[in-house]
mmCIF file with all atom_site columns, C-alpha atoms in Angstrom:
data_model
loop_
_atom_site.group_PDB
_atom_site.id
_atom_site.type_symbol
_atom_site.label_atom_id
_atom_site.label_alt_id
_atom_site.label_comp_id
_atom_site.label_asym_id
_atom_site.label_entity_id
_atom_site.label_seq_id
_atom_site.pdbx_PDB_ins_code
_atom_site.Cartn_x
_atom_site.Cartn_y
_atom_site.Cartn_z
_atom_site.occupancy
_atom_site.B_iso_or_equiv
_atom_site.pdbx_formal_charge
_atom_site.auth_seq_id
_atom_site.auth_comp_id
_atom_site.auth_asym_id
_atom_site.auth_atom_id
_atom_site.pdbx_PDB_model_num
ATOM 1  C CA . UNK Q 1 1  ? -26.823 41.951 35.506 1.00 0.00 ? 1  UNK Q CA 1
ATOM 2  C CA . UNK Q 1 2  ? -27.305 38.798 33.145 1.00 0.00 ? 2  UNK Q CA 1
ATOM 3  C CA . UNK Q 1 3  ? -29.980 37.050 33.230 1.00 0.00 ? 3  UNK Q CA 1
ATOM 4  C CA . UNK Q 1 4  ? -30.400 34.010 31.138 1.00 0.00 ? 4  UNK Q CA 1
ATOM 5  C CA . UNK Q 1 5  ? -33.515 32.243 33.167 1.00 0.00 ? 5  UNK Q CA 1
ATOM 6  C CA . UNK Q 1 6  ? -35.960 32.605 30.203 1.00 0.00 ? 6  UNK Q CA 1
ATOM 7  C CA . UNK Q 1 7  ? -34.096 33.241 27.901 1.00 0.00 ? 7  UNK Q CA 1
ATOM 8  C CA . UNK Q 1 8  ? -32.262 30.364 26.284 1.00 0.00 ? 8  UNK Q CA 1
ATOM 9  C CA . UNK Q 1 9  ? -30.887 27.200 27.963 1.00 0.00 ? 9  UNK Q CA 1
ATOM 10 C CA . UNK Q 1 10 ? -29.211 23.825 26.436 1.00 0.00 ? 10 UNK Q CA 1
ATOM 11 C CA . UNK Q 1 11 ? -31.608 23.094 23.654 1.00 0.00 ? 11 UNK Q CA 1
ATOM 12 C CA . UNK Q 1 12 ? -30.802 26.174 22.149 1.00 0.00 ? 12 UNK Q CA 1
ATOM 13 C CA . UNK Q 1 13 ? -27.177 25.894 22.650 1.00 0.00 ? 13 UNK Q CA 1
ATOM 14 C CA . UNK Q 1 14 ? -27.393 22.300 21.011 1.00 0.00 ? 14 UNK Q CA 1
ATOM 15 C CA . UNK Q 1 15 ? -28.139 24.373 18.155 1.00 0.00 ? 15 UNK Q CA 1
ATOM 16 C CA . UNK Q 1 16 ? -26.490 27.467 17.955 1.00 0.00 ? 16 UNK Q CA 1
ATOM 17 C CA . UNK Q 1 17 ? -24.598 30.241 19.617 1.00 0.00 ? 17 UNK Q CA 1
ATOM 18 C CA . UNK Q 1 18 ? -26.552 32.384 22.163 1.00 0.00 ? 18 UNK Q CA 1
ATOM 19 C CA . UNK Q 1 19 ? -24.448 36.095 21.866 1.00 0.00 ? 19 UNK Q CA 1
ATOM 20 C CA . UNK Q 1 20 ? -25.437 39.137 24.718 1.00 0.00 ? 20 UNK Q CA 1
ATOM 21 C CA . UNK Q 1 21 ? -24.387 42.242 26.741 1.00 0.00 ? 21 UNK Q CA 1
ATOM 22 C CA . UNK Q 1 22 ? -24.188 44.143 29.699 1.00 0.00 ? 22 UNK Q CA 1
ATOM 23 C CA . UNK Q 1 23 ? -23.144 48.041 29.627 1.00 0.00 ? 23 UNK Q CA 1
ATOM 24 C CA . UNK Q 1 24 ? -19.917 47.250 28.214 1.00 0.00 ? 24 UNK Q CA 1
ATOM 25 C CA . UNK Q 1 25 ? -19.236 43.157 28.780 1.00 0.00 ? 25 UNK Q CA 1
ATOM 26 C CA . UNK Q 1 26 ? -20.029 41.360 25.191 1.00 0.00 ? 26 UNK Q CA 1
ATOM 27 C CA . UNK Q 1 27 ? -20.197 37.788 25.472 1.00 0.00 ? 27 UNK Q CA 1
ATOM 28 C CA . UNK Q 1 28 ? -20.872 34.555 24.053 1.00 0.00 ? 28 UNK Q CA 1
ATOM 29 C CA . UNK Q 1 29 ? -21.996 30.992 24.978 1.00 0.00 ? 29 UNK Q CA 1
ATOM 30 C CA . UNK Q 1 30 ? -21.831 28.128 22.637 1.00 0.00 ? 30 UNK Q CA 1
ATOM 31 C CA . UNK Q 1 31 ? -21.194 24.144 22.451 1.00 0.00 ? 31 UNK Q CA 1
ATOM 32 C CA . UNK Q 1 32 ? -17.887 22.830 22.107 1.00 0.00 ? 32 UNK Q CA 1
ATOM 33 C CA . UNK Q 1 33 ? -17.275 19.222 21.536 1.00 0.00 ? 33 UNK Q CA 1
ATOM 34 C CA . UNK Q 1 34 ? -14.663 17.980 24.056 1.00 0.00 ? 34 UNK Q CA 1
ATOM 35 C CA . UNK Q 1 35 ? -13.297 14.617 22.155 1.00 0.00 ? 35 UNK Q CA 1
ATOM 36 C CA . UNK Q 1 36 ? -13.154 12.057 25.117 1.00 0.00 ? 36 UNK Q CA 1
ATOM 37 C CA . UNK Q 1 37 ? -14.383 14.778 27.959 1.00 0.00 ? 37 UNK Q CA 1
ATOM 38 C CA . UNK Q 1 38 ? -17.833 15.126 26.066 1.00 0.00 ? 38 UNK Q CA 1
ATOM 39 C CA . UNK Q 1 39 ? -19.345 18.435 25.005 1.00 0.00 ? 39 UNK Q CA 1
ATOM 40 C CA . UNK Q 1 40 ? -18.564 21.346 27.394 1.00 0.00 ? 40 UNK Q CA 1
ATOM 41 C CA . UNK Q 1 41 ? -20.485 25.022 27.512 1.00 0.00 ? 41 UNK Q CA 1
ATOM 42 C CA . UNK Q 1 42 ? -17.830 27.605 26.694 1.00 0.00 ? 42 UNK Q CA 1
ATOM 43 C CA . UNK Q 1 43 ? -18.640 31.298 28.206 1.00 0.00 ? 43 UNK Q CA 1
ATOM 44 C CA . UNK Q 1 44 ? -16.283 34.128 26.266 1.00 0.00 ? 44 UNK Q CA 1
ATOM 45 C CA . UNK Q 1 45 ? -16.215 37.540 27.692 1.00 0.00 ? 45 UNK Q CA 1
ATOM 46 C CA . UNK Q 1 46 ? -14.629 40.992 26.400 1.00 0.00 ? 46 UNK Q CA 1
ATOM 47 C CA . UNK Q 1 47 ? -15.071 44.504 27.069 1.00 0.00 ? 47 UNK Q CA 1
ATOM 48 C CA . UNK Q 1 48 ? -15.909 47.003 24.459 1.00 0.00 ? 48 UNK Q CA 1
ATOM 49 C CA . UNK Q 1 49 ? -18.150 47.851 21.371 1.00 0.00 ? 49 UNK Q CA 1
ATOM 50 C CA . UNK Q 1 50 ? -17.245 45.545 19.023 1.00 0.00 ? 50 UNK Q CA 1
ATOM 51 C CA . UNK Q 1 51 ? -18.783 42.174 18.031 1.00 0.00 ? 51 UNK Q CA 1
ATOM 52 C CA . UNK Q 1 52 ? -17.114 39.159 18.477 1.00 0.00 ? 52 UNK Q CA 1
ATOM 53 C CA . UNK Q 1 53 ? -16.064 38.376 15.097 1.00 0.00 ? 53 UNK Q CA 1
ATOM 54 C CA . UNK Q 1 54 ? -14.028 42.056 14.848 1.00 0.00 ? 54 UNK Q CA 1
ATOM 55 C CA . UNK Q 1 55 ? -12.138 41.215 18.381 1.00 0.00 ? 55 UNK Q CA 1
ATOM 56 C CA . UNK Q 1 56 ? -9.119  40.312 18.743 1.00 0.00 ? 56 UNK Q CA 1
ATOM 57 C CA . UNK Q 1 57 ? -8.933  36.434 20.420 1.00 0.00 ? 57 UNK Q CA 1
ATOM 58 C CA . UNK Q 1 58 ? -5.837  37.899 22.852 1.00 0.00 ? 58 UNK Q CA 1
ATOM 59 C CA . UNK Q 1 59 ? -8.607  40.644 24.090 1.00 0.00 ? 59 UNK Q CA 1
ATOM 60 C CA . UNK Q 1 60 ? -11.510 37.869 24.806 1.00 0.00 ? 60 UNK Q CA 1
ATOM 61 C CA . UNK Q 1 61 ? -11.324 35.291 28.073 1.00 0.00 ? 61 UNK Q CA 1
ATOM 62 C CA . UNK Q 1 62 ? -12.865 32.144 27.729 1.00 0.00 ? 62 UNK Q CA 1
ATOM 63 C CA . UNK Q 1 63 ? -14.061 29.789 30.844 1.00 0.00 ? 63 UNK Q CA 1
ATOM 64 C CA . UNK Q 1 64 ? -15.395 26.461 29.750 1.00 0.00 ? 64 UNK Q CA 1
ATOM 65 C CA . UNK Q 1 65 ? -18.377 24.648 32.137 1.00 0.00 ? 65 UNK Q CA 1
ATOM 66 C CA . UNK Q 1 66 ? -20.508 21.298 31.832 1.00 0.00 ? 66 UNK Q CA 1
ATOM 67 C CA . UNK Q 1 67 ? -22.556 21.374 29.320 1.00 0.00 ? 67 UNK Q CA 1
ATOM 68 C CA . UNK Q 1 68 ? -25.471 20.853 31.479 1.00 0.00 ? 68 UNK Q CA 1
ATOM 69 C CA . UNK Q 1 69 ? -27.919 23.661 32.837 1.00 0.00 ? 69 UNK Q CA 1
ATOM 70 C CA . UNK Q 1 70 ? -26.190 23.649 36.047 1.00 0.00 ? 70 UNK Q CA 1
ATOM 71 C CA . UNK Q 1 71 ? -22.909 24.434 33.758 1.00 0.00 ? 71 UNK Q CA 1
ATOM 72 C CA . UNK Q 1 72 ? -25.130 27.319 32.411 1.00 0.00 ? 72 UNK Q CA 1
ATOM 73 C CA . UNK Q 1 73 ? -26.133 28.806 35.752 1.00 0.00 ? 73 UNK Q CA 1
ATOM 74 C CA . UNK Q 1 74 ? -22.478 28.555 36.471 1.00 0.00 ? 74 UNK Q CA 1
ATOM 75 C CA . UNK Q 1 75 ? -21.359 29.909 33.586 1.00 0.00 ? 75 UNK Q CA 1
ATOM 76 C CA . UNK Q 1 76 ? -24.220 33.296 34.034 1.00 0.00 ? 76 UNK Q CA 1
ATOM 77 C CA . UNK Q 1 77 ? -22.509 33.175 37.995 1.00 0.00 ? 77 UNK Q CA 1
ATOM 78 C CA . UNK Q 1 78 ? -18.903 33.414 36.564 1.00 0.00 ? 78 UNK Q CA 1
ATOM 79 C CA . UNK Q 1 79 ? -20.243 36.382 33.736 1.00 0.00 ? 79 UNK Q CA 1
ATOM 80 C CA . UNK Q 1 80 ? -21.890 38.637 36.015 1.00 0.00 ? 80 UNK Q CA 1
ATOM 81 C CA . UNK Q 1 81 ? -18.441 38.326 38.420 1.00 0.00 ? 81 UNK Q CA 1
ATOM 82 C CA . UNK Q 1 82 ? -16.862 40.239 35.200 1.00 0.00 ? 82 UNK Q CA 1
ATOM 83 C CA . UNK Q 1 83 ? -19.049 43.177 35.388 1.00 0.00 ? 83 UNK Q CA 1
#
């Protein structure tokens, strides 16, 4: 199960990329600026053993959320549904 409480929340993702696992589900969460929408928090999932750089974009699925720390609950809700 993911479990970000703790761990890393918006000021961090202001920043930088936050990158994690569980058993097999690599993913990623990181700012993306939205033009007119505003910045959004996009979640990318993929299954396997590789690191996100070496996978394939077709083999990765990307949600995007608010960028907002309810948008980061929502996005660790939508990530442990892929498990």
């Amino acid at each position: 199960m993911i479990d970000l409480k703790g761990t890393m929340g918006i000021p961090l993702l202001k920043k930088s990329r936050f990158t994690g696992s569980s058993g097999p589900l690599r993913y990623v969460l990181e700012k993306r600026s939205g033009g007119e929408e505003g910045d959004c928090l996009a979640a990318v999932f993929w299954i396997g053993e590789k690191c996100s750089d070496a996978t394939p974009e077709e083999d990765k699925t990307t949600k995007l959320f608010p960028f907002t720390e309810e948008g980061l609950q929502e996005a660790q809700v939508w990530l442990n549904q892929q498990l």
